[in-house]
XYZ file of C-alpha atoms in Angstrom:
758
model
C -39.371 1.629 -6.660
C -37.634 -1.357 -8.318
C -38.334 0.319 -11.831
C -36.713 3.646 -10.718
C -33.175 4.394 -10.796
C -31.192 7.242 -9.434
C -29.752 9.928 -11.816
C -26.560 10.305 -9.315
C -26.459 7.213 -6.957
C -24.900 4.083 -7.860
C -27.129 1.061 -7.021
C -27.127 -2.905 -7.093
C -30.858 -4.543 -7.995
C -31.595 -7.201 -5.735
C -32.512 -10.871 -7.113
C -34.486 -11.734 -3.815
C -35.784 -8.617 -1.953
C -33.823 -7.855 1.197
C -30.979 -10.398 0.585
C -28.510 -7.617 0.921
C -29.406 -7.290 4.594
C -29.727 -11.226 5.189
C -26.192 -11.672 4.310
C -24.934 -8.517 6.023
C -26.150 -10.061 8.949
C -24.997 -13.414 8.234
C -21.546 -11.494 7.743
C -21.612 -9.530 11.322
C -19.509 -12.251 13.080
C -16.786 -11.868 10.390
C -15.685 -8.003 10.735
C -12.771 -7.901 12.471
C -11.969 -4.149 13.076
C -13.811 -1.129 11.970
C -16.546 -3.226 9.956
C -17.222 -2.351 5.975
C -19.089 0.848 4.930
C -22.657 1.741 5.615
C -25.451 -0.239 3.804
C -28.414 1.701 2.778
C -31.397 -0.251 1.380
C -34.050 0.843 -0.835
C -36.971 -1.628 -1.631
C -35.558 -3.752 -4.434
C -31.998 -2.092 -4.532
C -29.017 -0.972 -2.293
C -25.764 0.772 -2.201
C -22.620 1.378 0.173
C -21.772 4.847 1.678
C -19.674 6.316 3.964
C -19.145 9.628 5.629
C -23.042 9.876 6.684
C -23.781 11.503 10.029
C -24.437 8.800 11.928
C -25.384 10.130 15.410
C -28.902 9.766 15.366
C -31.782 7.570 13.684
C -32.711 11.302 12.697
C -29.707 11.651 10.576
C -29.910 8.633 9.058
C -33.426 8.668 8.109
C -32.741 11.905 6.563
C -29.978 10.357 4.462
C -32.646 7.992 2.847
C -35.198 10.672 2.319
C -33.120 12.477 0.647
C -32.340 10.025 -2.080
C -35.849 11.072 -3.362
C -34.437 14.107 -4.791
C -31.928 11.895 -6.750
C -34.401 9.979 -9.218
C -34.335 10.554 -12.707
C -36.851 12.583 -14.347
C -38.897 10.914 -16.644
C -41.461 12.595 -17.311
C -42.398 14.523 -20.791
C -43.197 18.115 -21.049
C -46.277 17.012 -22.732
C -47.348 14.626 -20.028
C -46.895 13.780 -16.419
C -44.778 10.786 -16.222
C -44.884 8.789 -12.998
C -43.116 10.105 -10.067
C -41.094 7.557 -8.086
C -40.177 8.339 -4.611
C -38.704 6.371 -1.505
C -41.672 4.515 0.511
C -39.338 2.588 2.662
C -35.826 1.554 3.639
C -33.335 0.483 5.614
C -29.709 1.953 6.830
C -27.255 -0.240 8.377
C -23.953 0.951 10.028
C -21.723 -1.164 12.094
C -20.656 -0.014 15.632
C -17.117 -1.244 16.011
C -16.678 -0.469 19.438
C -19.439 -2.768 20.966
C -19.275 -5.283 18.054
C -23.077 -4.233 16.590
C -24.831 -3.359 13.562
C -27.278 -0.371 14.304
C -30.234 -0.366 11.910
C -32.855 2.174 10.946
C -36.041 1.136 9.072
C -37.634 4.486 7.338
C -41.072 4.296 6.103
C -42.785 6.820 4.419
C -45.230 7.723 5.544
C -45.143 5.932 9.082
C -41.953 6.520 10.824
C -38.466 5.499 11.857
C -38.176 2.469 13.673
C -34.464 1.940 15.154
C -32.742 -1.267 16.542
C -29.149 -3.072 17.514
C -28.480 -6.303 15.655
C -25.648 -8.390 17.706
C -23.452 -11.083 16.077
C -25.704 -13.798 16.766
C -28.280 -11.824 14.809
C -30.545 -10.912 18.054
C -32.397 -7.694 18.557
C -31.780 -5.126 20.821
C -32.573 -1.535 21.714
C -30.036 1.682 20.891
C -28.739 3.637 23.724
C -27.036 7.094 23.510
C -23.677 5.176 23.995
C -24.234 3.148 21.032
C -24.937 6.033 19.236
C -22.164 8.080 20.019
C -20.057 4.755 19.616
C -21.854 4.532 15.930
C -21.276 7.827 15.071
C -17.467 8.032 15.920
C -17.061 4.457 13.932
C -18.618 5.851 10.801
C -16.131 8.942 10.812
C -13.376 6.881 11.067
C -14.497 4.085 8.471
C -14.898 7.544 6.123
C -11.302 8.957 7.064
C -9.251 5.887 7.093
C -11.260 4.424 3.708
C -11.042 7.735 1.626
C -7.935 7.458 -0.345
C -7.253 3.701 0.622
C -5.724 2.021 -2.694
C -6.471 -1.499 -1.538
C -9.841 -1.119 -0.916
C -12.374 -0.703 -3.730
C -16.184 -1.382 -3.833
C -18.238 -0.975 -6.778
C -21.324 1.080 -6.113
C -19.656 2.856 -3.097
C -20.711 6.302 -2.467
C -18.387 8.479 -0.465
C -19.452 12.019 1.253
C -17.742 14.421 3.093
C -18.201 13.221 7.130
C -17.035 16.780 8.404
C -18.223 19.744 6.598
C -18.035 22.499 9.169
C -16.106 23.553 11.961
C -18.987 22.765 14.374
C -19.392 19.204 13.151
C -15.046 18.816 13.374
C -15.554 19.841 17.335
C -18.544 17.210 17.754
C -15.845 14.720 16.464
C -13.271 15.901 18.519
C -15.613 15.707 21.638
C -16.684 11.910 20.927
C -12.862 11.066 20.281
C -11.751 12.425 23.606
C -14.637 10.557 25.321
C -13.669 7.169 23.424
C -10.208 7.745 23.666
C -9.380 5.139 25.894
C -10.965 2.660 24.376
C -9.957 2.998 20.776
C -7.772 -0.244 20.947
C -10.979 -1.911 20.692
C -11.445 -0.837 16.891
C -8.062 -2.194 15.737
C -4.910 -1.384 14.150
C -3.149 -0.824 11.170
C -1.540 -4.420 9.984
C 1.662 -3.655 11.015
C 0.838 -3.249 14.422
C 0.559 -6.725 16.190
C -1.035 -5.295 19.468
C -3.350 -2.362 19.077
C -2.806 0.247 22.246
C -4.184 3.431 23.473
C -2.069 5.473 21.159
C -1.530 2.963 18.511
C -4.824 2.021 16.632
C -7.307 3.419 14.096
C -8.312 6.060 16.040
C -5.279 7.771 16.410
C -4.264 7.003 12.882
C -7.602 8.622 11.804
C -6.940 11.780 13.929
C -3.297 11.968 12.660
C -4.590 11.683 9.090
C -7.192 13.879 9.299
C -5.380 16.577 10.699
C -2.054 15.590 9.490
C -3.322 15.519 5.915
C -4.495 19.715 6.215
C -1.526 20.709 8.444
C -4.047 21.725 11.498
C -1.941 19.987 14.040
C -2.812 22.170 16.515
C -6.250 20.758 16.953
C -4.439 17.173 17.625
C -2.447 19.023 19.849
C -5.508 20.540 22.268
C -7.101 17.210 22.471
C -3.944 14.916 23.384
C -3.249 17.891 25.936
C -6.312 17.325 27.308
C -5.872 13.798 27.111
C -2.419 13.683 28.758
C -3.041 13.863 32.446
C -5.103 10.831 32.390
C -3.065 8.827 29.491
C 0.853 9.276 30.071
C 1.476 7.980 26.488
C -0.546 10.195 24.723
C 2.917 12.103 25.060
C 4.267 10.839 21.754
C 1.443 11.964 19.930
C 1.472 15.516 21.319
C 5.221 15.583 20.623
C 4.492 14.512 17.033
C 1.760 17.055 16.865
C 3.718 19.787 17.950
C 6.927 18.919 15.755
C 4.187 19.129 12.840
C 3.512 22.631 14.103
C 7.176 23.131 13.889
C 7.031 24.073 17.252
C 10.170 21.729 17.935
C 11.069 23.300 21.196
C 7.637 22.399 23.170
C 8.099 18.691 21.673
C 11.757 18.314 23.093
C 10.302 19.376 26.543
C 6.930 16.894 26.205
C 9.894 14.161 25.007
C 11.975 14.703 27.866
C 9.357 14.922 30.743
C 7.834 11.876 29.212
C 10.849 9.897 29.155
C 11.941 10.459 32.879
C 8.468 9.283 33.602
C 8.333 6.176 31.804
C 10.902 5.375 29.238
C 9.202 2.133 27.956
C 7.071 3.370 25.709
C 8.085 2.588 22.067
C 5.891 4.995 20.603
C 7.523 7.734 22.536
C 11.288 6.595 21.843
C 10.198 6.595 17.813
C 8.874 10.023 17.791
C 12.654 10.966 19.480
C 14.154 8.734 16.528
C 12.294 10.540 13.709
C 13.116 13.769 15.320
C 17.068 12.972 15.758
C 16.948 11.152 11.918
C 15.608 14.726 10.452
C 18.615 16.386 12.464
C 21.023 14.015 11.056
C 21.735 12.321 14.645
C 21.720 8.750 13.637
C 24.116 7.880 16.220
C 21.800 8.931 19.116
C 18.523 7.474 17.219
C 20.377 3.886 17.197
C 20.864 3.954 20.733
C 16.763 4.782 21.223
C 15.935 2.146 18.103
C 17.763 -0.291 20.341
C 15.783 0.625 23.397
C 12.449 0.727 21.402
C 13.290 -2.813 20.360
C 14.141 -4.117 23.786
C 10.683 -2.508 25.046
C 8.625 -4.355 22.467
C 10.599 -6.819 20.611
C 7.215 -8.641 19.134
C 6.041 -5.426 17.340
C 7.446 -5.177 13.637
C 8.020 -1.278 13.461
C 10.296 -1.251 16.389
C 13.061 -3.755 14.389
C 11.844 -1.768 11.097
C 12.659 1.574 12.749
C 16.434 0.127 14.128
C 17.187 -1.402 10.177
C 16.471 2.085 8.736
C 18.732 3.476 11.198
C 21.629 0.968 10.408
C 20.833 1.642 6.713
C 21.404 5.222 7.335
C 24.510 4.552 9.302
C 25.919 2.341 6.492
C 25.921 -0.700 8.701
C 24.810 -2.921 6.018
C 25.324 -6.124 7.378
C 23.699 -5.191 10.799
C 20.635 -3.755 8.851
C 20.237 -7.082 6.900
C 20.342 -9.117 10.426
C 17.760 -6.893 11.825
C 15.308 -7.082 9.335
C 15.872 -11.100 9.088
C 14.773 -10.576 12.952
C 11.804 -8.856 12.209
C 8.394 -10.879 13.477
C 6.042 -11.377 10.454
C 1.980 -11.275 10.994
C -0.487 -12.603 8.664
C -2.105 -9.458 6.662
C -5.702 -8.732 7.427
C -7.400 -6.402 5.112
C -10.149 -3.819 5.622
C -13.261 -5.636 6.509
C -15.710 -5.565 3.376
C -19.133 -6.999 2.744
C -19.941 -10.331 0.917
C -20.612 -9.710 -2.677
C -23.852 -10.786 -4.426
C -24.834 -11.235 -7.385
C -26.909 -8.796 -8.688
C -30.125 -8.596 -11.026
C -28.463 -5.487 -12.602
C -26.232 -2.966 -11.998
C -26.978 0.725 -12.331
C -24.076 3.095 -12.586
C -25.261 6.637 -13.406
C -22.807 9.153 -14.706
C -21.577 11.393 -12.094
C -21.333 15.088 -13.552
C -19.942 16.571 -16.805
C -16.455 16.348 -15.156
C -15.831 12.961 -16.072
C -16.676 13.732 -19.909
C -12.680 14.388 -19.788
C -12.144 11.219 -19.060
C -11.261 8.327 -21.847
C -14.259 5.527 -22.178
C -14.402 2.745 -19.190
C -13.600 -0.169 -21.676
C -11.384 -2.560 -22.281
C -8.674 -1.981 -24.981
C -5.538 -3.214 -26.433
C -3.870 -0.542 -23.736
C -5.086 -2.989 -21.216
C -2.707 -5.477 -22.012
C 0.520 -6.352 -20.831
C 3.378 -8.799 -20.863
C 2.825 -11.850 -18.810
C 6.156 -11.062 -17.709
C 4.937 -7.731 -15.911
C 1.765 -9.213 -15.181
C 3.274 -12.009 -13.062
C 5.583 -9.776 -11.087
C 5.040 -10.918 -6.969
C 5.719 -7.944 -5.447
C 2.705 -5.575 -6.080
C 0.731 -8.451 -4.304
C 2.942 -7.629 -1.087
C 0.791 -6.409 1.775
C 1.137 -5.676 5.390
C 4.668 -6.027 7.185
C 5.581 -7.848 4.244
C 4.952 -5.054 1.892
C 7.201 -3.025 4.471
C 9.986 -5.445 4.704
C 10.206 -5.805 0.984
C 10.405 -1.850 1.211
C 13.774 -2.116 3.436
C 15.257 -4.415 1.501
C 14.867 -2.565 -1.725
C 16.203 0.690 -0.076
C 19.295 -1.800 0.721
C 20.032 -2.644 -3.055
C 19.561 1.140 -3.931
C 22.366 2.068 -1.261
C 24.726 -0.818 -2.208
C 23.529 -2.510 -5.494
C 22.345 -6.192 -6.068
C 26.265 -7.528 -6.555
C 27.331 -6.160 -2.717
C 23.641 -7.269 -1.044
C 24.544 -10.702 -2.119
C 28.008 -10.432 -1.007
C 26.620 -8.989 2.470
C 24.005 -11.693 2.441
C 26.466 -14.438 1.934
C 28.552 -13.024 5.083
C 25.923 -12.651 7.892
C 23.509 -15.923 6.617
C 24.442 -19.382 6.428
C 24.567 -20.212 2.716
C 22.876 -23.702 1.420
C 26.471 -24.966 -0.230
C 28.303 -24.151 3.354
C 25.580 -25.806 5.020
C 25.831 -28.916 2.894
C 29.364 -29.150 3.032
C 29.571 -28.815 6.652
C 26.875 -31.328 7.247
C 28.745 -33.842 5.083
C 31.717 -33.286 6.924
C 30.363 -33.782 10.579
C 27.828 -36.264 9.593
C 29.762 -39.548 10.873
C 30.300 -37.823 14.338
C 26.690 -36.371 14.694
C 25.360 -40.060 14.163
C 22.921 -40.963 17.101
C 23.038 -37.371 18.724
C 20.178 -35.942 19.379
C 19.112 -32.694 17.632
C 19.500 -29.670 19.931
C 18.302 -26.887 17.843
C 15.230 -26.073 19.685
C 17.673 -25.844 22.603
C 20.348 -23.429 21.217
C 18.144 -21.787 18.319
C 19.445 -18.845 16.375
C 20.722 -15.560 18.256
C 19.413 -12.554 16.699
C 20.679 -8.858 16.579
C 18.844 -7.869 19.724
C 20.667 -10.617 22.046
C 17.357 -12.665 22.041
C 17.540 -16.635 21.325
C 14.794 -18.099 19.039
C 14.191 -21.571 18.247
C 14.236 -22.784 14.619
C 14.402 -25.252 11.754
C 16.575 -25.315 8.943
C 14.838 -25.152 5.239
C 16.244 -24.372 2.215
C 14.350 -22.385 -0.500
C 14.281 -22.631 -4.323
C 17.357 -21.702 -6.262
C 17.422 -18.112 -6.493
C 17.913 -17.596 -10.378
C 20.085 -14.572 -11.942
C 19.657 -11.412 -12.753
C 19.484 -10.454 -16.773
C 21.757 -8.110 -17.668
C 21.796 -5.199 -19.795
C 22.474 -4.885 -23.294
C 24.427 -1.985 -23.708
C 27.181 -3.469 -21.631
C 25.844 -2.627 -18.194
C 22.826 -1.785 -15.951
C 21.425 1.386 -15.003
C 23.692 3.864 -13.005
C 21.533 3.570 -10.382
C 22.868 1.056 -7.358
C 20.265 -1.571 -7.231
C 20.705 -2.844 -10.959
C 24.848 -2.460 -10.643
C 25.654 -5.916 -10.688
C 26.029 -6.846 -13.958
C 29.368 -7.929 -14.931
C 31.034 -8.871 -18.474
C 32.953 -11.422 -20.045
C 35.726 -10.560 -22.782
C 33.532 -12.666 -25.057
C 30.301 -10.510 -24.054
C 31.896 -6.823 -24.824
C 33.120 -7.933 -28.266
C 29.921 -8.976 -29.477
C 28.072 -5.557 -28.438
C 29.313 -3.843 -31.406
C 27.024 -6.187 -33.730
C 23.995 -6.071 -31.785
C 20.824 -4.959 -33.851
C 17.690 -3.361 -32.654
C 16.192 -7.228 -32.184
C 19.541 -8.321 -30.277
C 18.259 -6.823 -26.841
C 15.752 -8.469 -24.565
C 12.024 -7.320 -24.828
C 9.056 -7.403 -22.200
C 6.254 -7.729 -24.881
C 3.159 -8.714 -25.436
C 2.567 -12.353 -25.918
C -0.001 -14.024 -28.603
C 0.698 -17.372 -27.031
C -1.611 -19.056 -24.461
C -0.721 -19.060 -21.107
C -0.074 -23.302 -20.945
C 2.013 -22.896 -23.935
C 4.074 -19.963 -22.211
C 4.515 -21.991 -19.007
C 5.863 -25.131 -20.972
C 8.246 -23.325 -22.482
C 9.374 -21.545 -19.375
C 9.716 -24.993 -17.651
C 11.379 -26.428 -21.032
C 13.808 -23.790 -20.723
C 14.527 -23.826 -17.251
C 15.228 -27.866 -17.604
C 17.523 -26.971 -20.545
C 19.596 -24.331 -18.896
C 19.735 -26.654 -15.563
C 21.181 -29.079 -17.785
C 23.516 -26.689 -19.242
C 24.761 -26.056 -15.580
C 24.913 -29.661 -14.588
C 26.991 -30.257 -17.734
C 29.394 -27.298 -17.185
C 30.362 -28.372 -13.647
C 30.979 -31.995 -14.955
C 33.345 -30.613 -17.291
C 35.040 -28.431 -14.735
C 35.469 -25.772 -17.288
C 36.126 -22.697 -15.429
C 35.820 -20.243 -18.609
C 33.052 -18.191 -19.790
C 31.380 -20.718 -22.082
C 28.038 -20.534 -23.752
C 26.502 -23.065 -20.865
C 27.381 -20.960 -18.185
C 25.528 -17.874 -19.581
C 22.242 -16.832 -19.005
C 19.851 -16.816 -22.266
C 16.582 -14.718 -22.547
C 15.162 -15.434 -25.700
C 12.370 -13.425 -27.051
C 10.073 -12.358 -30.201
C 9.841 -9.265 -32.100
C 7.574 -9.114 -34.384
C 8.445 -12.907 -35.284
C 12.369 -12.409 -35.027
C 14.049 -14.649 -32.076
C 16.752 -12.900 -30.511
C 18.862 -14.360 -27.850
C 21.371 -12.201 -25.505
C 24.058 -13.989 -23.420
C 24.987 -12.547 -19.837
C 27.517 -13.643 -17.232
C 26.459 -12.536 -13.929
C 27.598 -13.509 -10.308
C 24.784 -15.808 -9.034
C 23.094 -15.374 -6.000
C 24.219 -18.357 -3.410
C 21.165 -20.255 -1.931
C 20.664 -19.196 1.923
C 19.862 -22.063 4.396
C 16.512 -20.458 5.297
C 15.085 -20.882 8.656
C 11.402 -22.576 8.524
C 10.173 -21.610 11.297
C 6.570 -21.878 9.771
C 6.630 -25.246 8.725
C 6.513 -26.483 5.292
C 5.019 -29.663 3.008
C 8.838 -30.352 2.064
C 10.266 -30.283 5.338
C 10.608 -34.326 5.581
C 13.090 -33.752 2.865
C 15.313 -31.042 4.661
C 18.169 -31.816 6.224
C 18.262 -30.885 9.842
C 21.270 -29.685 11.463
C 22.351 -30.487 14.843
C 23.867 -28.506 17.689
C 27.361 -30.241 17.464
C 27.640 -30.450 13.468
C 26.452 -26.557 12.783
C 29.063 -24.510 14.097
C 28.977 -21.602 12.165
C 29.171 -19.254 15.080
C 29.598 -15.916 13.253
C 26.502 -16.292 10.858
C 22.953 -16.829 11.706
C 19.912 -18.885 9.658
C 17.872 -16.535 7.238
C 14.436 -16.759 7.532
C 12.548 -18.165 4.958
C 10.290 -15.407 4.290
C 13.513 -13.088 3.749
C 14.851 -15.630 1.330
C 11.467 -15.485 -0.628
C 11.573 -11.641 -0.509
C 15.318 -12.093 -2.099
C 13.133 -13.793 -5.051
C 10.916 -11.310 -5.315
C 13.480 -8.488 -5.668
C 15.298 -10.550 -8.003
C 12.523 -10.716 -10.393
C 11.847 -7.112 -10.228
C 15.295 -6.110 -10.742
C 15.559 -8.647 -13.898
C 12.307 -7.025 -15.357
C 13.798 -3.570 -14.882
C 17.217 -4.287 -15.929
C 15.844 -5.426 -19.584
C 13.663 -2.143 -19.418
C 16.386 0.048 -18.928
C 18.720 -1.919 -21.443
C 15.950 -1.463 -23.953
C 15.165 2.223 -23.486
C 19.014 2.806 -23.808
C 19.225 0.760 -26.708
C 16.536 2.310 -28.719
C 17.561 5.619 -27.751
C 20.922 5.135 -29.582
C 19.386 3.706 -32.635
C 16.992 6.762 -32.560
C 13.768 4.586 -32.572
C 10.785 5.090 -31.215
C 10.201 3.000 -27.735
C 6.528 1.659 -27.418
C 4.802 0.410 -24.720
C 0.920 -0.516 -23.929
C -0.991 1.813 -21.326
C -0.983 -0.767 -18.851
C 2.731 -1.698 -19.157
C 3.970 1.821 -18.639
C 2.076 2.070 -15.792
C 3.151 -1.343 -14.041
C 6.779 -0.086 -15.120
C 6.064 3.081 -13.160
C 5.017 1.120 -10.302
C 8.431 -1.069 -10.457
C 10.198 2.191 -10.774
C 8.755 3.562 -7.433
C 9.194 0.321 -5.643
C 13.139 0.308 -6.714
C 13.641 4.398 -5.874
C 13.936 5.466 -9.307
C 11.847 7.945 -9.028
C 12.802 10.160 -12.145
C 12.458 6.929 -14.378
C 9.224 5.970 -12.886
C 7.772 9.612 -13.523
C 8.614 9.255 -16.816
C 6.783 5.919 -17.357
C 3.572 7.453 -15.769
C 4.060 10.154 -18.306
C 4.375 7.739 -21.158
C 1.328 6.386 -19.865
C -0.765 9.139 -20.430
C -0.342 9.133 -24.112
C -2.488 6.230 -24.174
C -6.423 6.219 -23.856
C -6.753 4.149 -21.147
C -9.128 4.589 -17.952
C -6.889 4.458 -15.120
C -6.151 7.223 -12.677
C -3.093 5.960 -10.692
C -0.709 7.586 -13.159
C -2.387 10.664 -12.714
C -2.490 10.059 -9.351
C 1.085 9.125 -8.468
C 2.120 12.179 -10.830
C 0.369 14.655 -8.755
C 2.010 13.450 -5.609
C 5.397 13.751 -7.512
C 4.529 17.388 -9.038
C 3.036 18.495 -5.597
C 6.615 17.618 -4.065
C 8.276 19.315 -6.213
C 5.998 22.315 -6.153
C 5.198 22.175 -9.473
C 1.973 24.407 -9.279
C 0.763 23.966 -13.190
C 1.378 20.426 -13.693
C -0.172 19.361 -10.359
C -3.492 21.378 -11.097
C -3.643 19.375 -14.244
C -2.984 16.383 -12.575
C -5.431 17.552 -10.218
C -8.369 17.795 -12.296
C -8.022 14.492 -13.572
C -7.798 12.494 -10.499
C -10.963 14.573 -9.359
C -12.777 13.688 -12.569
C -11.520 9.918 -11.757
C -12.885 10.880 -8.197
C -16.225 11.541 -9.384
C -16.554 9.003 -11.855
C -16.369 6.187 -9.152
C -19.108 8.792 -6.871
C -16.320 9.666 -4.625
C -17.745 13.280 -3.408
C -15.671 13.804 -0.538
C -12.687 17.038 -0.202
C -11.081 16.250 2.788
C -8.951 14.047 3.518
C -8.490 13.020 -0.220
C -4.923 12.927 -2.294
C -6.229 16.319 -3.842
C -6.639 17.823 -0.800
C -3.166 16.705 0.657
C -1.724 18.194 -2.554
C -3.576 21.536 -2.780
C -2.669 22.152 1.245
C 0.953 21.061 0.354
C 0.840 23.552 -2.383
C -0.835 26.270 -0.525
C 2.011 26.492 2.041
C 4.362 27.182 -0.966
C 1.911 29.469 -3.086
C -0.485 30.590 -1.253
C -4.341 29.673 -2.074
C -4.983 33.047 -4.003
C -2.358 31.696 -6.517
C -4.026 28.660 -6.880
C -7.317 30.416 -7.452
C -5.656 32.633 -10.061
C -4.166 29.746 -11.870
C -7.181 27.931 -11.959
C -9.093 31.025 -13.681
C -6.447 31.445 -16.192
C -6.627 27.958 -17.236
C -10.021 28.669 -18.798
C -11.890 25.463 -17.601
C -15.543 24.779 -17.614
C -17.786 25.574 -14.869
C -18.438 22.529 -13.337
C -14.677 21.822 -13.210
C -13.230 25.183 -12.181
C -16.214 24.908 -9.189
C -15.001 21.416 -8.138
C -11.297 22.426 -7.998
C -12.349 25.380 -6.114
C -14.209 23.522 -3.501
C -10.950 22.566 -1.852
C -9.840 26.132 -1.757
C -13.381 26.467 0.267
C -12.331 24.137 1.942
C -9.280 25.855 3.246
C -10.860 28.824 3.901
C -13.737 27.290 6.050
C -11.242 25.351 7.993
C -8.423 28.079 8.261
C -5.780 25.612 6.466
C -2.580 27.392 6.184
C -2.396 29.677 3.251
C -6.131 30.488 2.652
C -5.080 34.125 3.719
C -2.734 34.866 1.038
């Protein structure tokens, strides 16, 4: 077997026989929630897979046996070459409920041997209960890992977990029987404590049926569960809202609230419903009640912040955001990667021929200023909190956001001034901060320490005398001297995000030198007491364009550093002045959490680069000169635009990215989502074809739930599946591509997705 290769299945070849299974056994205790994808080991090689029916040893053995038909045919017409067959194999599937690994050893001929490995590596027999848990665990992984952009494995094959209405009924039956134990498989990273209605099981149910708009099946399940699990009322109401049965949803919420009004999930469903109806004041009361019901959950504070933004109460929104409890991000469970002897990645069908070559080119390079943006690395609650901050800045602008920040939080300068004034009076007094603490928006008191963070740098301005018209970059202010210089700006007189040929070490040394020089200039300006706009007070952004150096001077309102709450502790805590209760007299201000102060730094970096980018675009347009970036730079700028809520500019960046022959599915995927939201059928189908090709190139054979299926079904509700089918025919696609795209319509017909009959 080690000399044979699969023609359409990816595989790693082992250095030592059985090392992949041994590594999986050693890693069992590290799997926290759903566990990793299944491991299929065939003598000498292995690959990962999800979506295989794991309801019995026979179904798993059948998958291993099916691999025999995937071997490459190396025989010639004039001679009979060797015929490779699967002689033996092992299929490993993690049971997320009982925290064990179910394994099936297959020998052909010989038989099938099934056993269970616990976290200590000991063997046990598989019971019917274990098999049911294993089956449901496998389906949950297949659904939730289907299109997770943060989860990627090489040699990972994805197949459809549910292919017929009968298999869907079996999934619903298993979910009903194990529903009360759903909290055992964990929850999304934004949920601190998994509950019976907030866990991976309920998330998978809502995703599977919600993506296809078939909420009635989820509602039927929750109707059965409601008598024994009253909290399911929130999921049931959400399902009825998805079915446009709003009267039933309101009746269910009313009944559930009369019985118990302490479920934050139920309160949130009502909040979302009222927000959709424009009743933000009513929703605000419910959101406050949800915070009181679950003050340790991030999502309750997040909802309250959203409503304050809706009501344009930006000070309260910032205070509430500051009170959000943040959790350590735990990603999906994954295998420990081994160094393989070699990797076999066979081409997956002819559909992938429409894709560019999978190789590194100049289009995969990008300027370090773009590569080092910190925001893409945010995950979990940090990413959600940053999304709230970007929504705030898109509403009121960077300048107003900084003013609001200084109004509600103690700034470092204020803190130091007050401490200096009260220091003689506070000598000998003990620190009582822990007894007083910080009063948060909901009235709760949390002890905290004060920790200043690094100085927030200044936003780089638009060279054309202003930033983009959007609110998030409206902070640019100009001095008269700056305005007088605008007329003489040439093409090279603008800040440029460039691809640099310098080494990272050289760039870091130059950056450090520039920062030191700027700090010295600021110090000299302060000592001189000159309050006019001089060159020492202005921000310099010096860049090279084809060997030419350009300098742009801009004057901005500098963000004042906040006296941040360092509740988590830090190495530099010893150098931080600690306020006493008597010396700290800001009765109308609160301490800024250190993580929020850091997010302001992250936001500044995003806005700085975005402002430079939009300045370049505007200037090059006025000069009628082509504006060029590499494919990767356009992709990063598209992501940046989405983060800052500039969707039209982000769409333009993604479209420009397509002009480069770069192997990347993200631009096509983002454009597919945008086009489907707009109901643009022709462009959506063109983008869907490329996304499907990338999906097949990575051995994704799933139909639903995927991004393509979600967009297809959304378009089907508008245009109907028949129009989609006729449009595909009119495009004159090759047979294999057309059949691939029609498989989504076939799924809609089999499962009666809305729009399948017109």
